[in-house]
Short mmCIF file of C-alpha atoms and ligand atoms in Angstrom, two decimals:
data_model
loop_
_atom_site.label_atom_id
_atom_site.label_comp_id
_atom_site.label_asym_id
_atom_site.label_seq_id
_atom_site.Cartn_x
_atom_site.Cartn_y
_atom_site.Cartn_z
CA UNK A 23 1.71 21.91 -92.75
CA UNK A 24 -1.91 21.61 -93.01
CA UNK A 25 -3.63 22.41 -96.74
CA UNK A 26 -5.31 25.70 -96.97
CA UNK A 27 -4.55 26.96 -93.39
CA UNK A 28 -1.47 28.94 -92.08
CA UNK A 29 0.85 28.00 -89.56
CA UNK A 30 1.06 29.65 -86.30
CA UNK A 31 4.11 31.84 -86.06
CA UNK A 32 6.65 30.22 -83.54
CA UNK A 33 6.42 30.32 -80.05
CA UNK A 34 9.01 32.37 -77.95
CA UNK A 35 12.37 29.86 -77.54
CA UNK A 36 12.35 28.42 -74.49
CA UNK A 37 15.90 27.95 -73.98
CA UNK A 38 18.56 28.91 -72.40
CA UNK A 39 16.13 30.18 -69.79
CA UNK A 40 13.61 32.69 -68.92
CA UNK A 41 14.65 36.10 -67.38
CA UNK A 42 14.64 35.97 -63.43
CA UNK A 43 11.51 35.97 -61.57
CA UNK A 44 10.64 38.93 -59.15
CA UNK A 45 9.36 38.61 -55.43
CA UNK A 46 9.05 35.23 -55.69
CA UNK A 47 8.44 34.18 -51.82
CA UNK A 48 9.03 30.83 -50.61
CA UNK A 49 6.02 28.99 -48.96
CA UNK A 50 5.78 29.19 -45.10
CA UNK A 51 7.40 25.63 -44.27
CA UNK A 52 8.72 24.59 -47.35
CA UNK A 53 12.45 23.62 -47.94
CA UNK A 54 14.22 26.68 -47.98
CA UNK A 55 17.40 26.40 -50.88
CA UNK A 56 19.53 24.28 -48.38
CA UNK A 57 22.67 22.87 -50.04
CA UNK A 58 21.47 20.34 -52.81
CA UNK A 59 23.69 17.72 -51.85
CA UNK A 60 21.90 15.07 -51.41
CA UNK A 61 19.69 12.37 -53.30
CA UNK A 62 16.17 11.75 -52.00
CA UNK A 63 14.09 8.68 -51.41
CA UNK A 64 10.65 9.43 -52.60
CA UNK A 65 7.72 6.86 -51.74
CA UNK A 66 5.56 5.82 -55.42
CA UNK A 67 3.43 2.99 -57.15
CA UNK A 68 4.71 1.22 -59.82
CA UNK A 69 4.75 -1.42 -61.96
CA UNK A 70 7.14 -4.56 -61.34
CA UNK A 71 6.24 -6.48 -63.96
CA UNK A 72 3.60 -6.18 -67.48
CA UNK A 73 1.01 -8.04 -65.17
CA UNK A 74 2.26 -6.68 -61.58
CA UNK A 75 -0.27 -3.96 -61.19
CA UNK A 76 0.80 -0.98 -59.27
CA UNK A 77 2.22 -1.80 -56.30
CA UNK A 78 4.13 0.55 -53.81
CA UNK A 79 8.10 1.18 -54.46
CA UNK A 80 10.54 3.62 -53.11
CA UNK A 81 12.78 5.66 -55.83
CA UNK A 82 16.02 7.64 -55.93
CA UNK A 83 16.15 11.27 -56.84
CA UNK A 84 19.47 13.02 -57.53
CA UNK A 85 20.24 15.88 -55.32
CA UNK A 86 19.61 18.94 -57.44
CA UNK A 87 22.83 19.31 -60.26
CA UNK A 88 23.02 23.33 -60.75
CA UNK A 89 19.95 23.49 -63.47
CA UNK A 90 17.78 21.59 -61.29
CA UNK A 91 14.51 22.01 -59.82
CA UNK A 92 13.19 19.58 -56.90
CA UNK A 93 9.74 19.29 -56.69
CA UNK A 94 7.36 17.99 -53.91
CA UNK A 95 4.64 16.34 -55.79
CA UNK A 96 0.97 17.07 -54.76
CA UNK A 97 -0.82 15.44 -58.09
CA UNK A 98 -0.25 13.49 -60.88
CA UNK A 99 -2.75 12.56 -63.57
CA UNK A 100 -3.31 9.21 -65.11
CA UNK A 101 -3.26 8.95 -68.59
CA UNK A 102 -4.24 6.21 -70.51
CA UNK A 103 -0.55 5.84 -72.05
CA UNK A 104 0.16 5.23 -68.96
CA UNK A 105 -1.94 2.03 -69.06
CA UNK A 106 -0.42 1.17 -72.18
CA UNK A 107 3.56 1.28 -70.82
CA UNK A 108 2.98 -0.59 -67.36
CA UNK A 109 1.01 -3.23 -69.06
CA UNK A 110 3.51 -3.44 -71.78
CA UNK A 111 1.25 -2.77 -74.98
CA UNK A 112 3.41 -0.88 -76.41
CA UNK A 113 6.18 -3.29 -76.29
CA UNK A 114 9.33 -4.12 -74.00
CA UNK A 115 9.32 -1.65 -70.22
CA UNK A 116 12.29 -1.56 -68.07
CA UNK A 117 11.01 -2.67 -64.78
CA UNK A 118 10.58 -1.35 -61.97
CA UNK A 119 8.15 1.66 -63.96
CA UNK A 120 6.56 4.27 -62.09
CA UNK A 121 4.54 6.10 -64.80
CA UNK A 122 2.80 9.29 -64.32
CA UNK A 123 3.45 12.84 -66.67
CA UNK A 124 0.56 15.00 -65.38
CA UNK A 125 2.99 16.46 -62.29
CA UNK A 126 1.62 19.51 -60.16
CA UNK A 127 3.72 20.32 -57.00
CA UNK A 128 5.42 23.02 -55.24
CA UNK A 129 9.63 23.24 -55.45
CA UNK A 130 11.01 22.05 -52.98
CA UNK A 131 14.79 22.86 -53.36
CA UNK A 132 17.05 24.13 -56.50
CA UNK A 133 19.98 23.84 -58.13
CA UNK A 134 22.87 26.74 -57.58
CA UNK A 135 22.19 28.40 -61.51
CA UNK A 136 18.57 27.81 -60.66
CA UNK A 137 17.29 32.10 -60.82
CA UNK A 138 13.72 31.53 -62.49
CA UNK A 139 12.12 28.95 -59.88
CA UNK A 140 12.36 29.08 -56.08
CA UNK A 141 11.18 26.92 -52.93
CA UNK A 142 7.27 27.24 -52.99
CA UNK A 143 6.30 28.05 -56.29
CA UNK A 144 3.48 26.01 -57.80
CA UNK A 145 5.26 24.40 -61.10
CA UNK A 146 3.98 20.99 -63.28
CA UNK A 147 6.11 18.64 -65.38
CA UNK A 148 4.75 16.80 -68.74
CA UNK A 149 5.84 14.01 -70.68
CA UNK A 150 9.41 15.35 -71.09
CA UNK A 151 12.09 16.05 -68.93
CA UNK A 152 15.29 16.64 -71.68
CA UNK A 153 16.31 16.51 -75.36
CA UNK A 154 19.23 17.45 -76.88
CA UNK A 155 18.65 20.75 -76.60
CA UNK A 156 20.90 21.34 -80.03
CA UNK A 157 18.56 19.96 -82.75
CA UNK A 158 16.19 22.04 -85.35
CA UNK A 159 13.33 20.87 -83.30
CA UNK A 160 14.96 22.02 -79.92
CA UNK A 161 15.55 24.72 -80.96
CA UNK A 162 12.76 25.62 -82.57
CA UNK A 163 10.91 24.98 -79.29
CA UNK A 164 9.60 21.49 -80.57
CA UNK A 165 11.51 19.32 -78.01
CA UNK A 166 8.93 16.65 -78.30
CA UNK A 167 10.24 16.23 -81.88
CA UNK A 168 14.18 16.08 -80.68
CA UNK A 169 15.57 14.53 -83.62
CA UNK A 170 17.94 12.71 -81.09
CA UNK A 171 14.91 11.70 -78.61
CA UNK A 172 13.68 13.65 -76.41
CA UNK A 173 14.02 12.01 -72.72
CA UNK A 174 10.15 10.56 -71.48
CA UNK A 175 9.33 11.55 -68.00
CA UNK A 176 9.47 7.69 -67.38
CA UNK A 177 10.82 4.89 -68.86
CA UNK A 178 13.47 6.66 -70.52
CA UNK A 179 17.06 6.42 -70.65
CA UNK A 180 18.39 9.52 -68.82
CA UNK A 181 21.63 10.24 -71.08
CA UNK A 182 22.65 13.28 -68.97
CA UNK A 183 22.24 11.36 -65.70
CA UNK A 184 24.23 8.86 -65.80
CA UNK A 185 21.70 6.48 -67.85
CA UNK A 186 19.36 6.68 -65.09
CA UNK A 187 16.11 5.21 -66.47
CA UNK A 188 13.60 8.07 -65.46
CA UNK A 189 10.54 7.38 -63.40
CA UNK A 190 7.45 9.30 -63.36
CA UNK A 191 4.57 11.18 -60.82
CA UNK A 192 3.22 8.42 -58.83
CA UNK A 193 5.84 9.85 -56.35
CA UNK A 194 5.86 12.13 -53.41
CA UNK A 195 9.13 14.19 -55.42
CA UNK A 196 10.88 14.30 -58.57
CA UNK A 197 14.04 16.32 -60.02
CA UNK A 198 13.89 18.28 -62.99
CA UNK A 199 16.02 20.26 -65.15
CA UNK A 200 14.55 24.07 -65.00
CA UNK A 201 14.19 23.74 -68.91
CA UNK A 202 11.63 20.97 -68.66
CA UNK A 203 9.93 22.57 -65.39
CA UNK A 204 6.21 24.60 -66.41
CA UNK A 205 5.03 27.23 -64.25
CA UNK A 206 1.66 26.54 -63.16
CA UNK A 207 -1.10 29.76 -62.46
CA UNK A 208 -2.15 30.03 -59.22
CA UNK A 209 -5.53 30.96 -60.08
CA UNK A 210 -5.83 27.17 -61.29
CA UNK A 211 -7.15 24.33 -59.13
CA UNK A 212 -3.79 22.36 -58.90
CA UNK A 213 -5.40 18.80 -58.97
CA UNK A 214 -7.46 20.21 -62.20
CA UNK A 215 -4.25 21.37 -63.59
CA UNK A 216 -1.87 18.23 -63.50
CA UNK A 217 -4.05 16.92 -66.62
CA UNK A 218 -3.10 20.11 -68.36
CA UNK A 219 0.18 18.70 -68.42
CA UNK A 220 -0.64 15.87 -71.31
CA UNK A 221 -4.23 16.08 -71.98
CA UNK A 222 -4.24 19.53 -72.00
CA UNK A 223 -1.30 19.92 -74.36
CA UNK A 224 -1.85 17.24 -76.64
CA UNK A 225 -5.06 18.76 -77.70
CA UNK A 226 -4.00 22.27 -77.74
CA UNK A 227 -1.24 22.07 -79.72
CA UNK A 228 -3.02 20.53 -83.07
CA UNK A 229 -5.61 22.88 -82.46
CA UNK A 230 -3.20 25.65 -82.74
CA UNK A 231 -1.36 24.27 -85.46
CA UNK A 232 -4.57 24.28 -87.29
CA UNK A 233 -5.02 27.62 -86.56
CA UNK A 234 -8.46 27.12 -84.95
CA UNK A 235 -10.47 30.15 -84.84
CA UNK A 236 -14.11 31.60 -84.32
CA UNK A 237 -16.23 29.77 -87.02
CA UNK A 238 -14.43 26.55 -87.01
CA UNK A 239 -16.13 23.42 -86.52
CA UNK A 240 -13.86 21.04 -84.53
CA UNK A 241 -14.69 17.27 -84.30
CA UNK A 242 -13.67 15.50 -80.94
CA UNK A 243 -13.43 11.27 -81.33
CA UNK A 244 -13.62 9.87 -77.83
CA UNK A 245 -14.56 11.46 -74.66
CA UNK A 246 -12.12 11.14 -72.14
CA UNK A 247 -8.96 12.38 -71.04
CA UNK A 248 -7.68 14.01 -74.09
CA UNK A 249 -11.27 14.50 -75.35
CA UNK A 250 -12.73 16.42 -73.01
CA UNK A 251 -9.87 18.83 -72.65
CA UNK A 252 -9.99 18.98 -76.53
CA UNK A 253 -13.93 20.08 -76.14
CA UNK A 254 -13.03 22.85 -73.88
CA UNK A 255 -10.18 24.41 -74.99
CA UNK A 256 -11.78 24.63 -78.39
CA UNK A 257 -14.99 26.36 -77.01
CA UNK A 258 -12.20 28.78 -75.74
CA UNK A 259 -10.56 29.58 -78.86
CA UNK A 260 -14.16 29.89 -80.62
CA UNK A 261 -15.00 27.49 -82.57
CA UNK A 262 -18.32 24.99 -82.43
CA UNK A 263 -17.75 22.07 -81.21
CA UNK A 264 -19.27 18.51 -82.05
CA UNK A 265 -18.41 15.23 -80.12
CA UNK A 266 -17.79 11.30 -81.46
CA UNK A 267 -18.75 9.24 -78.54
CA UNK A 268 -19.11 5.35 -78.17
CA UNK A 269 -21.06 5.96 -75.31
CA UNK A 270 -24.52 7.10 -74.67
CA UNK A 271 -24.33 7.20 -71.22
CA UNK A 272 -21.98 10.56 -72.21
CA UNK A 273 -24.59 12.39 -74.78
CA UNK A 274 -25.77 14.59 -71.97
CA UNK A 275 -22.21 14.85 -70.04
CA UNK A 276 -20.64 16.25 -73.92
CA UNK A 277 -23.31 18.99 -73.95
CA UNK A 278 -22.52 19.60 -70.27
CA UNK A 279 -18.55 20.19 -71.19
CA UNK A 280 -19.63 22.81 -74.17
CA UNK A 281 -20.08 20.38 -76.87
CA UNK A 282 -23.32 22.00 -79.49
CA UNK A 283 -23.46 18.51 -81.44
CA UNK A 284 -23.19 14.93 -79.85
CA UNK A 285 -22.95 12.22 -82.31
CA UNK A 286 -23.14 8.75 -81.25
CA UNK A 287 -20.25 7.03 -83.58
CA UNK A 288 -21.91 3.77 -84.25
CA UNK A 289 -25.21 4.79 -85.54
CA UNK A 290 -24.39 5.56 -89.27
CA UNK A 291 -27.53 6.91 -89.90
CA UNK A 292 -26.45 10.23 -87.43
CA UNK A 293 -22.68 10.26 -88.82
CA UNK A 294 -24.43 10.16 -92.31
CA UNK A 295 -26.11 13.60 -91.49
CA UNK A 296 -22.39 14.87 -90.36
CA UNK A 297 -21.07 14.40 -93.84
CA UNK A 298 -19.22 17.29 -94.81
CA UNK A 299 -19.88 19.53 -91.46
CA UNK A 300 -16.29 19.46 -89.67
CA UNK A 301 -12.73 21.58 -90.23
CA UNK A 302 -10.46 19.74 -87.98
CA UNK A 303 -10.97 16.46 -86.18
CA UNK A 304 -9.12 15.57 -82.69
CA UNK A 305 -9.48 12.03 -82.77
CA UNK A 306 -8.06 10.59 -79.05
CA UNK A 307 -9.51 7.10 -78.72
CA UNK A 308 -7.18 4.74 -77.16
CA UNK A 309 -8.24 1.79 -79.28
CA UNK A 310 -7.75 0.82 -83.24
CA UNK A 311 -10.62 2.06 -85.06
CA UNK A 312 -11.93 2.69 -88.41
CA UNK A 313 -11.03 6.28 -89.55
CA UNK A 314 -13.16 6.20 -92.90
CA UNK A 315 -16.16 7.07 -91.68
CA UNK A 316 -15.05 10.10 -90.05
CA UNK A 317 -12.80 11.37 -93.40
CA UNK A 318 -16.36 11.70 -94.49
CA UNK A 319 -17.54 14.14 -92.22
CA UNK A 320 -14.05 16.72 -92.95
CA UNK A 321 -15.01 19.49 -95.40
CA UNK A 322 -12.55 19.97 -98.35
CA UNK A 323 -9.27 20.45 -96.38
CA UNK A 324 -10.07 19.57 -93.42
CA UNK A 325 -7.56 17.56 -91.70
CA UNK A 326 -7.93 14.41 -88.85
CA UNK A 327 -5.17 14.72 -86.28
CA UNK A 328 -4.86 11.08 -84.73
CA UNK A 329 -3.47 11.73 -80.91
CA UNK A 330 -4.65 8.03 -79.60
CA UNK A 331 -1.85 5.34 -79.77
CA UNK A 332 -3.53 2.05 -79.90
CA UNK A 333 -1.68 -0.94 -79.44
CA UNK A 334 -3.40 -3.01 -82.28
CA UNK A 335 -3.16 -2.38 -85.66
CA UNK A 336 -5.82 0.41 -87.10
CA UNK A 337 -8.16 -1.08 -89.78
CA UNK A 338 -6.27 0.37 -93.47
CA UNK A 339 -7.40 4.49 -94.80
CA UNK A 340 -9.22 4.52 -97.65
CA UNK A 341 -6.98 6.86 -99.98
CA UNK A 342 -10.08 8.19 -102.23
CA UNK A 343 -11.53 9.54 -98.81
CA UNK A 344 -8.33 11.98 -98.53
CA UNK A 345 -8.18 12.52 -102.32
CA UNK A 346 -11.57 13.47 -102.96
CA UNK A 347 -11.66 16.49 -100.49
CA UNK A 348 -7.69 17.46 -100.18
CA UNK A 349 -7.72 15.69 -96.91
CA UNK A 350 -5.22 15.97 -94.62
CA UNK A 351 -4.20 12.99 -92.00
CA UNK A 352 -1.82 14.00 -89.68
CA UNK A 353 -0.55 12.87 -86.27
CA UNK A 354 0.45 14.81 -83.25
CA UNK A 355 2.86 14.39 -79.66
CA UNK A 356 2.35 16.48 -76.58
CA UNK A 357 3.68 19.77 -77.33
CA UNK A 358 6.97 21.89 -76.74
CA UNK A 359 8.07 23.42 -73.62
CA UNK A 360 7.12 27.00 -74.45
CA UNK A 361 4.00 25.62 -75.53
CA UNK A 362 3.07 24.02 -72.74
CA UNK A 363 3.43 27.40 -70.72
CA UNK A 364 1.11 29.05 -73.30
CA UNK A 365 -1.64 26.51 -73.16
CA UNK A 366 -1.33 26.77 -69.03
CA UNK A 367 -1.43 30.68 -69.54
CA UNK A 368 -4.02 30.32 -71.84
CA UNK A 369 -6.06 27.72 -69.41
CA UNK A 370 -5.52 30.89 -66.85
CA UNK A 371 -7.23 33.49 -69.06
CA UNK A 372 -9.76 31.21 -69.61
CA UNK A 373 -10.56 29.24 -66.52
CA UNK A 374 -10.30 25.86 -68.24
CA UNK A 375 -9.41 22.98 -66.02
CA UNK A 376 -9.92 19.42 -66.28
CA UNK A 377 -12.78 17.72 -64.79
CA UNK A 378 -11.50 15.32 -62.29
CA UNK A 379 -12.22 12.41 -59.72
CA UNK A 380 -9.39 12.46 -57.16
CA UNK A 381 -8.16 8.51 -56.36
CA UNK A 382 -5.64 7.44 -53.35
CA UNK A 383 -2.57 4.93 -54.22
CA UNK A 384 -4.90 2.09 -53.34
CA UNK A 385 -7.56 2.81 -55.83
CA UNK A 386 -4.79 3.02 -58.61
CA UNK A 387 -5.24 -0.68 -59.97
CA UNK A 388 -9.26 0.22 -60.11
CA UNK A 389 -9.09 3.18 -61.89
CA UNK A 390 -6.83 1.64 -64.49
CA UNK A 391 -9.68 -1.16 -65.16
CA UNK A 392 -12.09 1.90 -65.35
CA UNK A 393 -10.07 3.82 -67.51
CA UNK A 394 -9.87 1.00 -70.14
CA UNK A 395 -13.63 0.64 -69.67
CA UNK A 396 -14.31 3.90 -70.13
CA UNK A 397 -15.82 4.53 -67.29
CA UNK A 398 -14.51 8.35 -66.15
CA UNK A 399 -15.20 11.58 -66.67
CA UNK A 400 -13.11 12.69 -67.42
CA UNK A 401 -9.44 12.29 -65.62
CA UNK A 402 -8.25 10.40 -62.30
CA UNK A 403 -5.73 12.41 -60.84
CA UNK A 404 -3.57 10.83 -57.95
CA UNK A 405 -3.06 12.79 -54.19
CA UNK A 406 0.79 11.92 -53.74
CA UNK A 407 -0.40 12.29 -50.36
CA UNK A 408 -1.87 8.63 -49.76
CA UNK A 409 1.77 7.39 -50.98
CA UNK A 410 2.95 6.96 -47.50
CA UNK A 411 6.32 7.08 -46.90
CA UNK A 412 9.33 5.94 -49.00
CA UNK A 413 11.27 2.42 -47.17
CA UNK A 414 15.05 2.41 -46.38
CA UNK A 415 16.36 0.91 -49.79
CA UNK A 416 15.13 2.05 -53.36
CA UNK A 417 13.57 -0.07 -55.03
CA UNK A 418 14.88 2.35 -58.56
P1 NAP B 251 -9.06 7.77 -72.13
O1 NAP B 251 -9.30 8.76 -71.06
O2 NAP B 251 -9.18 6.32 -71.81
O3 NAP B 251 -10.07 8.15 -73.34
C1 NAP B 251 -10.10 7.42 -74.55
C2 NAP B 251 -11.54 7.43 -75.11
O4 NAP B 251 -11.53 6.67 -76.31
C3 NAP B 251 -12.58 6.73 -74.23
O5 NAP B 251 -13.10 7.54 -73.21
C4 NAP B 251 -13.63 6.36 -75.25
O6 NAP B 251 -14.47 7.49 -75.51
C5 NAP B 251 -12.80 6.07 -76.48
N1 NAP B 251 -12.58 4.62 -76.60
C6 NAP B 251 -11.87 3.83 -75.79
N2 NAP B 251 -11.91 2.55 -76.20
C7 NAP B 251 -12.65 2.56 -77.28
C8 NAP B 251 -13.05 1.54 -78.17
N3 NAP B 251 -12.70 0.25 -77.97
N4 NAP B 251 -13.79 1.91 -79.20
C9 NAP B 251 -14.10 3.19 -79.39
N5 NAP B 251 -13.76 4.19 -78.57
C10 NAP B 251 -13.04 3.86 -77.53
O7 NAP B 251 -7.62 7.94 -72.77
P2 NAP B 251 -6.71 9.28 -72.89
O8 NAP B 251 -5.84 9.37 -71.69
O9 NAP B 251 -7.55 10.41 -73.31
O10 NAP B 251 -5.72 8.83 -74.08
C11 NAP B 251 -6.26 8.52 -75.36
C12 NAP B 251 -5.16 7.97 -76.27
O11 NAP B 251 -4.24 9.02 -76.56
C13 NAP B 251 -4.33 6.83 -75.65
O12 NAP B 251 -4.03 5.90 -76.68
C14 NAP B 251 -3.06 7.53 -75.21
O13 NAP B 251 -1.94 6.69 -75.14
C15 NAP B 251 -2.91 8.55 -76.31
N6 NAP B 251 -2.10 9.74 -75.98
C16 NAP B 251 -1.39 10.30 -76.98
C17 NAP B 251 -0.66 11.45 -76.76
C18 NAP B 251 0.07 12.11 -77.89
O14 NAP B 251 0.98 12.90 -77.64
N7 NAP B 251 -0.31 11.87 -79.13
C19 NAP B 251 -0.63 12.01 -75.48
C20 NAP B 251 -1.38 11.42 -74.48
C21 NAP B 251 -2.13 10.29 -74.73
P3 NAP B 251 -16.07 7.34 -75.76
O15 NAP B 251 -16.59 6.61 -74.55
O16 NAP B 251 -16.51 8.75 -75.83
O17 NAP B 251 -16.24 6.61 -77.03
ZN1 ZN B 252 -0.25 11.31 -71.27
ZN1 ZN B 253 16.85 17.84 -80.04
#
C-alpha cells in the first residue's frame, strides 16, 4: 500500500468468465468454429541459443481444449524483456525461445465451452497465459502475483498442458485459454495496440495503484517502451507530467508525447531544480542505475515504482533518502487480467496508442541492437505477416 494515498477498490473478477457476447459476427474468410481437433504448425523467429539471434522456427499449437481460444496473430510487440530472455541475462532459457507478449490478432477457431469469443474478433494476449486460478491473488484478479506462478506467455512451463514450455508472438498463431485472452477495441489501431499489452499495462497499473489523479505530478525515468506509454496514459488520467531522459536527442520528442517538463538525467544542476516537485515516479530503464538522485525529487510520500529489470546489480538506496520524506520504493509486474481489459477500455475512451515503427522478421536482429541502444521511439512492433510459412516438422 502506498503511504498517504488510498488504494483503488478492486477490479471486477475476471474469472470464471464474462457473460456471453451478443452479435458477435465472424470475419468474412476467417475460420469458421470447425471441429478443434487438431494441433497447428505456426511459422515464428526465435532464439536457438543465448547468442543465436532470431532465426526462423516452426512451433506446435494444441488444437483448441474446450476453454480455448486460437488466435491468428497479426502483431506482436518487442519488449525489451524480451531482449533480456533470448540473450539469457536473466539467467538459464529453455531453447528453442520464441519470445513476444504484445499479441494482437483476430480468433481464429475456439474451444466447445468457448461463449464469450468467436472466429473474427480482434483480441490481444500479454505476458500471461495461466495461474492457478485458486490463489488470493487469482482470485483477487492479481494473476500476475499467482502465489503458485503464474504461466509466462513464453518460456514457461505449461503445467496444464502437458509441461509444454510456452512460446510467445513472433508467430503467425497461438492458443489461449479464454481467461488469459483480452478483448481489443476496434476503434484502436491494432499494430498500436499490441504494445498495450505490456507497456501499456505495466505503466497503468502503478499509476492506478497510486491513485493518480488531476494535480499529480508523475515522473517518467527512461523514454521508451514502457516510458512513453507511461507519459501518455498519465496525461489521460490528469496529472502533469515530467520526463528523465538520458538522451537529448528525445527533449523535443517528450514534449511531443505530452510531457510539460523534460529533464535531462545527467546534468545535476537541472535534477537539482526538480528537488521536491514529483508524487509518483515510473522509473522503466532497462539498465542498473542510481536511484538516489531521483528519491530527491519525490515530495513527502511520494513513492518510486521500479518497472525496469536490469540484469546487473543496481548501485545500493540510500535509506535516509526514504526516511527523510516517508518515501515509498516499490516495484511493480504487468497487471491482472481484468486490468488489462480496463487499461485497453480506458486506451479506447481516450485514444491512446503506442507510437510505433513496424519491422518484418528480417529486421528483428536490428531492432534488438537498436532497442539496447536506445535508438526507438518508441516500440517495434512485428507484422506476423513477413513470417512466411511454418516447415513440415516443429522445431517446438
Ligand atoms: P526500452 O524500450 O529499451 O526503454 C528503456 C529506456 O531506458 C531507454 O529508452 C532509455 O531511455 C533508458 N535506458 C536504457 N539504457 C540505459 C542506460 N544504460 N542508462 C540510462 N538509461 C537507459 O525498454 P522497455 O521495453 O520499455 O523495458 C524497460 C525495462 O522494463 C526492461 O528492463 C524490461 O525488461 C522491463 N519490463 C518490466 C515489466 C514489469 O512488469 N515490471 C514489464 C515489461 C518490461 P532514455 O533514452 O530516455 O534515457
Ligand atoms: Zn514486456
Ligand atoms: Zn494463483
Amino acid at each position: 500500500m502506498t503511504p498517504g494515498r488510498p488504494v483503488p477498490p478492486p477490479l471486477a473478477k475476471p474469472l470464471p468468465g464474462t457473460p456471453p457476447r451478443q452479435g458477435t459476427a465472424p470475419l468474412e474468410g476467417a475460420n469458421q468454429p470447425a471441429a478443434p481437433t487438431a494441433p497447428r504448425l505456426a511459422a515464428a523467429y526465435g532464439a536457438t541459443a543465448t547468442g543465436s539471434g532470431l532465426v526462423p522456427l516452426t512451433v506446435s499449437r494444441r488444437a483448441p481444449k474446450d476453454d480455448d481460444v486460437e488466435i491468428a496473430i497479426e502483431f506482436c510487440g518487442l519488449c525489451h524483456s524480451d531482449v533480456h530472455a533470448t540473450r539469457g541475462e536473466w539467467g538459464a532459457q529453455t531453447y528453442p525461445l520464441v519470445p513476444g507478449h504484445e499479441i494482437v490478432g483476430r480468433v481464429s477457431r475456439v474451444g466447445a465451452a468457448v461463449e464469450d469469443f468467436a472466429p473474427g474478433d480482434l483480441v490481444g494476449v500479454g505476458c500471461m497465459v495461466d495461474s492457478c486460478r485458486e490463489c488470493d491473488s487469482c482470485l483477487d484478479g492479481l494473476e500476475q502475483y499467482c502465489e503458485n506462478g503464474m504461466t509466462g506467455t513464453y518460456g514457461a512451463v505449461d503445467a496444464r498442458n502437458g509441461d509444454a514450455v510456452t512460446q510467445g508472438g513472433y508467430a503467425t498463431s497461438v492458443v489461449v485459454d479464454r481467461r488469459y485472452v483480452l478483448r481489443v477495441p476496434e476503434n484502436l489501431d491494432p499494430a498500436a495496440a499490441a504494445p498495450l499489452l505490456c507497456a501499456g499495462i505495466t505503466t497503468y497499473s502503478p499509476l492506478r495503484h497510486f491513485g493518480v489523479e488531476a494535480g499529480d505530478v508523475v515522473g517518467v525515468v527512461g523514454l521508451g517502451g514502457l516510458g512513453h506509454m507511461a507519459v501518455k496514459l498519465a496525461k489521460a488520467m490528469g496529472a502533469e507530467v515530467k520526463v528523465f531522459t538520458t538522451s537529448e536527442s528525445k527533449v523535443a520528442a517528450a514534449r511531443e508525447l505530452g510531457a510539460d517538463g523534460v529533464i535531462l538525467s545527467r546534468d545535476e544542476a537541472a535534477m537539482a531544480a526538480a528537488n521536491r516537485s514529483i508524487d509518483v515516479i515510473i522509473d522503466t530503464v532497462a539498465a542498473p542505475h542510481d536511484l538516489n538522485p531521483y528519491f530527491r525529487t519525490l515530495r513527502r510520500d511520494g513513492a518510486l515504482f521500479q518497472l525496469g529489470l536490469p540484469s546487473g546489480g543496481m548501485p545500493p538506496v540510500n535509506p535516509g533518502a526514504l526516511i527523510r520524506r516517508r518515501i515509498a520504493y516499490a516495484g511493480s509486474l504487468i497487471g491482472g487480467i481484468a486490468e488489462t481489459q480496463d487499461m485497453l477500455d480506458f486506451c479506447a475512451e481516450h485514444g491512446v496508442v503506442s507510437d510505433v515503427e513496424m519491422v518484418g522478421a528480417g529486421q528483428l536482429n536490428e531492432a534488438y541492437d537498436r532497442m539496447v541502444a536506445g535508438d526507438v521511439k518508441y516500440r517495434f512492433v512485428l507484422d506476423t505477416s513477413t513470417l512466411g510459412h511454418p516447415s513440415e516438422k516443429a522445431d517446438a
